[in-house]
Coordinates of C-alpha atoms in Angstrom, one line a residue:
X1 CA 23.7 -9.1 8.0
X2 CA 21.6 -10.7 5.0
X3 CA 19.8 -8.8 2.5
X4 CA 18.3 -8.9 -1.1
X5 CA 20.5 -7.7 -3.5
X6 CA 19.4 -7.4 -7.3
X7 CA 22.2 -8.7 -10.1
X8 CA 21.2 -9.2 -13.9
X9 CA 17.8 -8.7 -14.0
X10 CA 14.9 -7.8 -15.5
X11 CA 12.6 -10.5 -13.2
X12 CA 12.8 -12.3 -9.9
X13 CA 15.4 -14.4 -10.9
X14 CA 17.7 -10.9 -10.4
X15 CA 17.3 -11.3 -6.5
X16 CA 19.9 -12.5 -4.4
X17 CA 20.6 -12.8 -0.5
X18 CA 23.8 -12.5 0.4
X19 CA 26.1 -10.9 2.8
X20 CA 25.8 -6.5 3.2
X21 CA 27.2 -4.5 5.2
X22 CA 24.3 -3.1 8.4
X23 CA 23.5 0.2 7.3
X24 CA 25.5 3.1 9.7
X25 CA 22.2 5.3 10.5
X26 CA 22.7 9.0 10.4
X27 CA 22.7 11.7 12.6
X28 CA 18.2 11.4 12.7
X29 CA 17.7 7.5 12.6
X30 CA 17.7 4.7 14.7
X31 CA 18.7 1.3 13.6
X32 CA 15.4 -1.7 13.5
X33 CA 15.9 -5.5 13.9
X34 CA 13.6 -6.4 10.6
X35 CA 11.3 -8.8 11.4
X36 CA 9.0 -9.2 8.4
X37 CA 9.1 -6.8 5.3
X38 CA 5.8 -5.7 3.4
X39 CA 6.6 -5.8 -0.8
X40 CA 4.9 -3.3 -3.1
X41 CA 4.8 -2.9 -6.8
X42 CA 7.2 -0.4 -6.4
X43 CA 10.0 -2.7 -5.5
X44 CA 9.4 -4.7 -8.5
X45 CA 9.8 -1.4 -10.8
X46 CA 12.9 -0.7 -9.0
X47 CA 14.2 -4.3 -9.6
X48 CA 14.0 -4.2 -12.9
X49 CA 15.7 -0.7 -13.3
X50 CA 12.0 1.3 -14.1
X51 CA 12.5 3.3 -11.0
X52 CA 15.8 4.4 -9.1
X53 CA 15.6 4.5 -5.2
X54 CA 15.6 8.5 -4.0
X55 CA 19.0 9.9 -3.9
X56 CA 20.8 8.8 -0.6
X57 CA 18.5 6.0 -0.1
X58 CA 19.6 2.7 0.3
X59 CA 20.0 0.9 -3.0
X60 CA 18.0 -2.2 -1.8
X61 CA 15.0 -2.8 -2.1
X62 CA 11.8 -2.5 0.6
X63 CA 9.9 0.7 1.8
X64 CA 7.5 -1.4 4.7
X65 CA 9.1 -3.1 7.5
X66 CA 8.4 -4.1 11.1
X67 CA 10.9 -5.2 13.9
X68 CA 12.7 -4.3 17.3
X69 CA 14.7 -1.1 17.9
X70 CA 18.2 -2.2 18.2
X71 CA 19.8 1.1 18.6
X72 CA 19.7 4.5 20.1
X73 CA 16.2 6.4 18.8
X74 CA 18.1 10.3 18.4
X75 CA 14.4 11.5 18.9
X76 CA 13.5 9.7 22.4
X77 CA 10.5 8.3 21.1
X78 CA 11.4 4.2 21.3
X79 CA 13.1 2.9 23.6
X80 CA 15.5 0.0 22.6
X81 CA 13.4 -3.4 22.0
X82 CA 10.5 -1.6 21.3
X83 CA 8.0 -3.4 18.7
X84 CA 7.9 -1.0 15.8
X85 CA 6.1 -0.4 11.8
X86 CA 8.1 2.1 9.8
X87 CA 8.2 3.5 6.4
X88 CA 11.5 3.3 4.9
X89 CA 12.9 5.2 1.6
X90 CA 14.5 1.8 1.1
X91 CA 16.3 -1.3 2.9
X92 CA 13.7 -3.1 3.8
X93 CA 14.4 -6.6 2.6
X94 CA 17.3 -6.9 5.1
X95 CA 18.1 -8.2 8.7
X96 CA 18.2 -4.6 9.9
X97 CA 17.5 -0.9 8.8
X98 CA 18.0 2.5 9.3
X99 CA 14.7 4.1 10.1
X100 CA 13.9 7.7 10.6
X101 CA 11.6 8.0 14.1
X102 CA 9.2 10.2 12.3
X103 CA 8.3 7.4 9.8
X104 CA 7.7 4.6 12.5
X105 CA 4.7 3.8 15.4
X106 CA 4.5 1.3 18.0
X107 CA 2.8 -1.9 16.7
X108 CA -0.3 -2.8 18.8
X109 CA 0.3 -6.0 20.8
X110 CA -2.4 -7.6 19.7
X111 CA -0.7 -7.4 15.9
X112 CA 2.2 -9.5 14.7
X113 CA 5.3 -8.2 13.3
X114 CA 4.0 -9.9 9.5
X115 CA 0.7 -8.1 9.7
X116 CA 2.1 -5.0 11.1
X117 CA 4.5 -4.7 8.2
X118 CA 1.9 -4.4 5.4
X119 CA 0.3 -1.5 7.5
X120 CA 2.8 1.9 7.4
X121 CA 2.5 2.5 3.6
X122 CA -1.1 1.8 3.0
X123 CA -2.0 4.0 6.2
X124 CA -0.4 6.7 5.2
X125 CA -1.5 6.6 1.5
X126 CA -5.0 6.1 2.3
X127 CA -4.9 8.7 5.5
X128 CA -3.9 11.2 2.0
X129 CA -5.7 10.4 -0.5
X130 CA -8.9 9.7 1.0
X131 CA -9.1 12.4 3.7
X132 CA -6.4 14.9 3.2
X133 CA -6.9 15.4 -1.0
X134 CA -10.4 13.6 -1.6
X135 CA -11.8 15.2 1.6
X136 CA -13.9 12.3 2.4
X137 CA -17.6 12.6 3.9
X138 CA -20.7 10.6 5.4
X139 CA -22.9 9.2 2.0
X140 CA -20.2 10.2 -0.1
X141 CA -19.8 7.5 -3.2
X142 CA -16.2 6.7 -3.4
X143 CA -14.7 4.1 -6.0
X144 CA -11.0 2.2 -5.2
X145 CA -9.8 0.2 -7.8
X146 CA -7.5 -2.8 -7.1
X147 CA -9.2 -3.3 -4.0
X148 CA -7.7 -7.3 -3.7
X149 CA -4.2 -5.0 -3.4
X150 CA -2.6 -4.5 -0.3
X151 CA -3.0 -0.8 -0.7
X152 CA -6.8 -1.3 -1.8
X153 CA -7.5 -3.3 1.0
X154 CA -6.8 -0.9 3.5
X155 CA -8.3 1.6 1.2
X156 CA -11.3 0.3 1.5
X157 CA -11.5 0.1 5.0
X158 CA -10.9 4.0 6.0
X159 CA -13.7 4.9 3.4
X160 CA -16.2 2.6 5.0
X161 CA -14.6 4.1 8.2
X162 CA -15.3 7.9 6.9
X163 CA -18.7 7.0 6.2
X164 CA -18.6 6.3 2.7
X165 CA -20.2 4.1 0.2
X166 CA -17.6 1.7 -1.1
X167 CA -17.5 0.2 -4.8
X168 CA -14.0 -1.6 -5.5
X169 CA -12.8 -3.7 -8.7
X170 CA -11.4 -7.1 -9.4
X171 CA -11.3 -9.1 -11.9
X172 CA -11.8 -12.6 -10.2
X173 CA -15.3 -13.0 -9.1
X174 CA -14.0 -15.3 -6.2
X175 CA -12.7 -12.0 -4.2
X176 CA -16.0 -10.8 -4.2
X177 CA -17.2 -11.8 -0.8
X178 CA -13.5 -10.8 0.8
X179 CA -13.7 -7.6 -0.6
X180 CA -17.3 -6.6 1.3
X181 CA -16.1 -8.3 4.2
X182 CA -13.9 -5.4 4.4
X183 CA -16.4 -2.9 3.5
X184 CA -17.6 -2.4 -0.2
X185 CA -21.0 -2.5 -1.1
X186 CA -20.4 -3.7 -4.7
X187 CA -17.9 -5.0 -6.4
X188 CA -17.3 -5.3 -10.0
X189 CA -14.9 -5.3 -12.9
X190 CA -12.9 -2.7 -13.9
X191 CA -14.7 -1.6 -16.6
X192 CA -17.8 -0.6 -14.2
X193 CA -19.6 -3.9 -15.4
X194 CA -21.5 -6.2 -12.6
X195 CA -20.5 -9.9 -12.4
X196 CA -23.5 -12.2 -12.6
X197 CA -25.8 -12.0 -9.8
X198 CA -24.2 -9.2 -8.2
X199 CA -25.7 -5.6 -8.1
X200 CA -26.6 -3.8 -11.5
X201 CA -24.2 -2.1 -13.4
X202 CA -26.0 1.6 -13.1
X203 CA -25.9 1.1 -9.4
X204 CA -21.7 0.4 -9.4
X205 CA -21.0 2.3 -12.9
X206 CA -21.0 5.7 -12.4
X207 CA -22.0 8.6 -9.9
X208 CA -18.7 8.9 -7.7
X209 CA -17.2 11.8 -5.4
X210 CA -14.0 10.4 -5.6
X211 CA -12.2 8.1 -7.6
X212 CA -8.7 6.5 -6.6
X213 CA -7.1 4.7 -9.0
X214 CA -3.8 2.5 -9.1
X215 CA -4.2 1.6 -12.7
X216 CA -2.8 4.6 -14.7
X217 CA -3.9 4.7 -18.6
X218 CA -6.2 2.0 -19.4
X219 CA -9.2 3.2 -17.2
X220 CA -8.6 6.8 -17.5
X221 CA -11.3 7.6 -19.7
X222 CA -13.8 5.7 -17.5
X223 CA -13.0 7.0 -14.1
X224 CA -13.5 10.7 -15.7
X225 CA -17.3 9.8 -17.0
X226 CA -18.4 7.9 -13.8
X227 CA -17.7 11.0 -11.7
X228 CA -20.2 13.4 -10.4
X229 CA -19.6 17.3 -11.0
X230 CA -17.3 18.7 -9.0
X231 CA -15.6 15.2 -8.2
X232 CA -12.1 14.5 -8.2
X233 CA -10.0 11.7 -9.7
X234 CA -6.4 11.0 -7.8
X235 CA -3.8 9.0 -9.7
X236 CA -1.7 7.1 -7.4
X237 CA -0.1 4.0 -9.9
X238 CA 0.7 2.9 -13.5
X239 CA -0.2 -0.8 -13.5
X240 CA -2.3 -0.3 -16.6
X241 CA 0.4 1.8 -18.3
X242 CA 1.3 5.6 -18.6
X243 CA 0.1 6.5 -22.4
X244 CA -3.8 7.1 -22.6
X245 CA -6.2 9.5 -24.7
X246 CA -9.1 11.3 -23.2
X247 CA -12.3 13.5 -23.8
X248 CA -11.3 16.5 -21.9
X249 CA -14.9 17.8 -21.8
X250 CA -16.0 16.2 -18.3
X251 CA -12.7 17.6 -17.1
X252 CA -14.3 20.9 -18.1
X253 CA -18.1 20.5 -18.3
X254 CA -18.3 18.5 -14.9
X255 CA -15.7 20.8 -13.2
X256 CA -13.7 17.9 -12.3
X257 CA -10.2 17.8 -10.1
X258 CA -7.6 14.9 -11.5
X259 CA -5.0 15.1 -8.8
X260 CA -1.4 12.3 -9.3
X261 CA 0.0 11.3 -6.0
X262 CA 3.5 9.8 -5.0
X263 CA 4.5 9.0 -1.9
X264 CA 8.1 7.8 -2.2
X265 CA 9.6 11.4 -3.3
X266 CA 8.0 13.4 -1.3
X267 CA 9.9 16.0 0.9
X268 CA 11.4 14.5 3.9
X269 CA 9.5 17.0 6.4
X270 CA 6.3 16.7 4.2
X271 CA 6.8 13.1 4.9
X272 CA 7.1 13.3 8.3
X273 CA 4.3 15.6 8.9
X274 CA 1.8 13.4 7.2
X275 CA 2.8 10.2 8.7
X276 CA 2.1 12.1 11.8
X277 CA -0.9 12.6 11.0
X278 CA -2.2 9.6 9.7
X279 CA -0.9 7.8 12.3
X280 CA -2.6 9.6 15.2
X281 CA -5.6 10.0 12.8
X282 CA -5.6 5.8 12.5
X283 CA -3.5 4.3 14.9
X284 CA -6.2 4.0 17.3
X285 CA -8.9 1.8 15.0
X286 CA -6.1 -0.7 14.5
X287 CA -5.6 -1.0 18.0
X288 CA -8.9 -2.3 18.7
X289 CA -9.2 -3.9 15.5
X290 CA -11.5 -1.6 13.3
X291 CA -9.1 -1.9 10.8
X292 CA -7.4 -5.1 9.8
X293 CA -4.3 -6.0 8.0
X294 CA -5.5 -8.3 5.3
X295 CA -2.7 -10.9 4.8
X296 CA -1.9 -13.0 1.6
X297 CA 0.5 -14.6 2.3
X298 CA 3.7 -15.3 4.0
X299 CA 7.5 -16.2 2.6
X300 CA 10.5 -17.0 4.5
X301 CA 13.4 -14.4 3.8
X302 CA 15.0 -17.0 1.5
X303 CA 11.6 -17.5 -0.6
X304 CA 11.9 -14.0 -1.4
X305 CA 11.6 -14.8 -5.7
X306 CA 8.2 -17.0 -5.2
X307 CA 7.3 -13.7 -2.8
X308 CA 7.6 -11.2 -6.0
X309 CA 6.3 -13.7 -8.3
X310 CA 2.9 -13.8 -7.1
X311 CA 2.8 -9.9 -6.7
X312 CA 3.7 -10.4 -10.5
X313 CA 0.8 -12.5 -10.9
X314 CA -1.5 -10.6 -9.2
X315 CA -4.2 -13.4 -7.8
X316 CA -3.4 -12.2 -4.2
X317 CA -5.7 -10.8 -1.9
X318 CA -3.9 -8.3 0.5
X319 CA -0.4 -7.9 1.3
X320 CA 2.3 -10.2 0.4
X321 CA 5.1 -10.2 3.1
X322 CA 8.2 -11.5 3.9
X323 CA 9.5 -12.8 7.3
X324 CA 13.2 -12.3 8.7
X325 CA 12.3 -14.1 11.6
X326 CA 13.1 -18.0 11.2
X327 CA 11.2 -19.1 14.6
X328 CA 8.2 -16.8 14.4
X329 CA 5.2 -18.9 13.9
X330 CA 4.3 -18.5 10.1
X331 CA 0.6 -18.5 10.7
X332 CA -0.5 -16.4 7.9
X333 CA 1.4 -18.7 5.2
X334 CA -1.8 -20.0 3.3
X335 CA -4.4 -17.6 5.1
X336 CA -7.6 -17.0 3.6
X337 CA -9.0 -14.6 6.2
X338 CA -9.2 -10.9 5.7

């Protein structure tokens, strides 16, 4: 089979497709015909040598995929050539994967194997930070930053769908009106401010139940003075770096809760058990459409340095994906729908 391999990097340039071995599944997995493959800052940390894979996982690089079964499922659950979205601890940008049964659900026929690939991580991510740890309610304010990311998108959408209030960042004005399409009531910079002739900045500054923030350091200090007492801040990325000072007295005086989140290391059977749960908890509104996967952009396999260089970039909106499948009709390719 083909896969992406990384030699001499830092950088994109460090990718390379070439010849690999298929993966020999173990004892609990089932092997998956990759279709298209979902990227995710995470893969560019582990390009560039900031982040090791898991031990035992595969050494290349991809954690979201979508494709057919191709082998025996150990568990009974899919049936060979069954249309499938997994998580993966890695091996994801190849022609086929070893995928635990646990981590995978049937993709809706209505989806396509590109948009169902950007859906398994953010599901699950959002399933736990917004209802599991930030306990989510009807009228509660909740603020996601990033929300142009592939993870914010979705994000978004399961806070509208828990009833909430939805203020998101950007710093592009022209993602404003994507970004309430999917459910925010106000969008505005990072820093809290209002872009011109949007809402006012004490109406999108401050106030929040819950915060959930990909950035790391540089808004730190900020998310903890725009929460309401009692509320809770949940740390789930380092894109704004991992060194940052803070007043600790609206930790104290507000009775706040800062809570960091990481998916990738989790306990196998910790894993599992949530992306039971988030799946059967969301499964059902992207069946019918309730919640959408918001699409970028598509690159063919062999594309795959252009693909990291715009998550690089950051001017995307929504997941950035890449398709295995040479025939498939690349309809998402320069999509500006969400």
């Amino acid at each position: 089979m083909r896969a992406v391999r990384v030699s001499g990097g830092p950088g994109s340039a460090a990718l390379r497709l070439q010849p690999w071995p298929v993966p020999c599944p173990r004892a609990h997995e089932m092997l998956v015909a990759v279709r298209a493959s979902g990227l995710n800052h995470a893969d560019l940390y582990q390009r560039d040598g900031e982040w090791p894979a898991p031990d035992g996982a595969p050494d290349t690089l991809g954690v979201e995929i979508a494709g057919t079964v191709v082998s025996a499922d150990p568990t009974g659950r899919f049936a060979a050539g069954a249309r499938v979205m997994a998580l993966v601890d890695g091996g994801g940008y190849a022609e086929i994967a070893a995928v635990d049964p646990a981590l995978a659900v049937e993709i809706p026929p209505h989806l396509t194997f590109q948009e169902a690939a950007g859906l398994p991580e953010a599901l699950i991510v959002a399933h736990s930070n917004l209802v599991e740890i930030g306990a989510v309610q009807p009228g509660a304010r909740v603020l996601v930053h990033g929300g142009a990311s592939g993870m914010g998108s979705i994000m978004i959408q399961i806070a509208r769908e828990l009833g909430a209030e939805v203020v998101t960042t950007t710093r592009d004005p022209a993602k404003i009106d994507r970004l309430k399409a999917l459910g925010a009531r106000h969008v505005v910079r990072p820093d809290g401010t209002a872009f011109p002739g949007e809402s006012s900045d004490a109406a999108a500054a401050g106030g929040f139940d819950l915060i959930v923030d990909m950035a790391g350091a540089t808004t730190l200090r900020a998310n903890l003075d725009r929460l309401n007492d009692r509320g809770t801040l949940i740390l789930m990325g380092i894109l704004g770096g991992t060194i940052g000072e803070i007043d600790v007295d609206p930790i104290i005086l507000k009775r706040l809760t800062v809570r960091g989140t990481i998916l990738r290391s989790l306990p196998i059977a910790e894993k599992r058990a949530l992306a039971t749960r988030a799946f059967s908890r969301w499964m059902g509104r992207v069946a019918v459409g309730a919640i959408r996967s918001v699409i970028d952009s598509v690159h063919p396999f062999e594309a795959v340095r252009a693909a990291h260089d715009r998550l690089e970039n950051g001017g995307h909106v929504g997941k950035i994906v890449l398709c295995l499948d040479a025939g498939s009709t690349n309809r998402h390719a320069v999509s500006d729908q969400v």
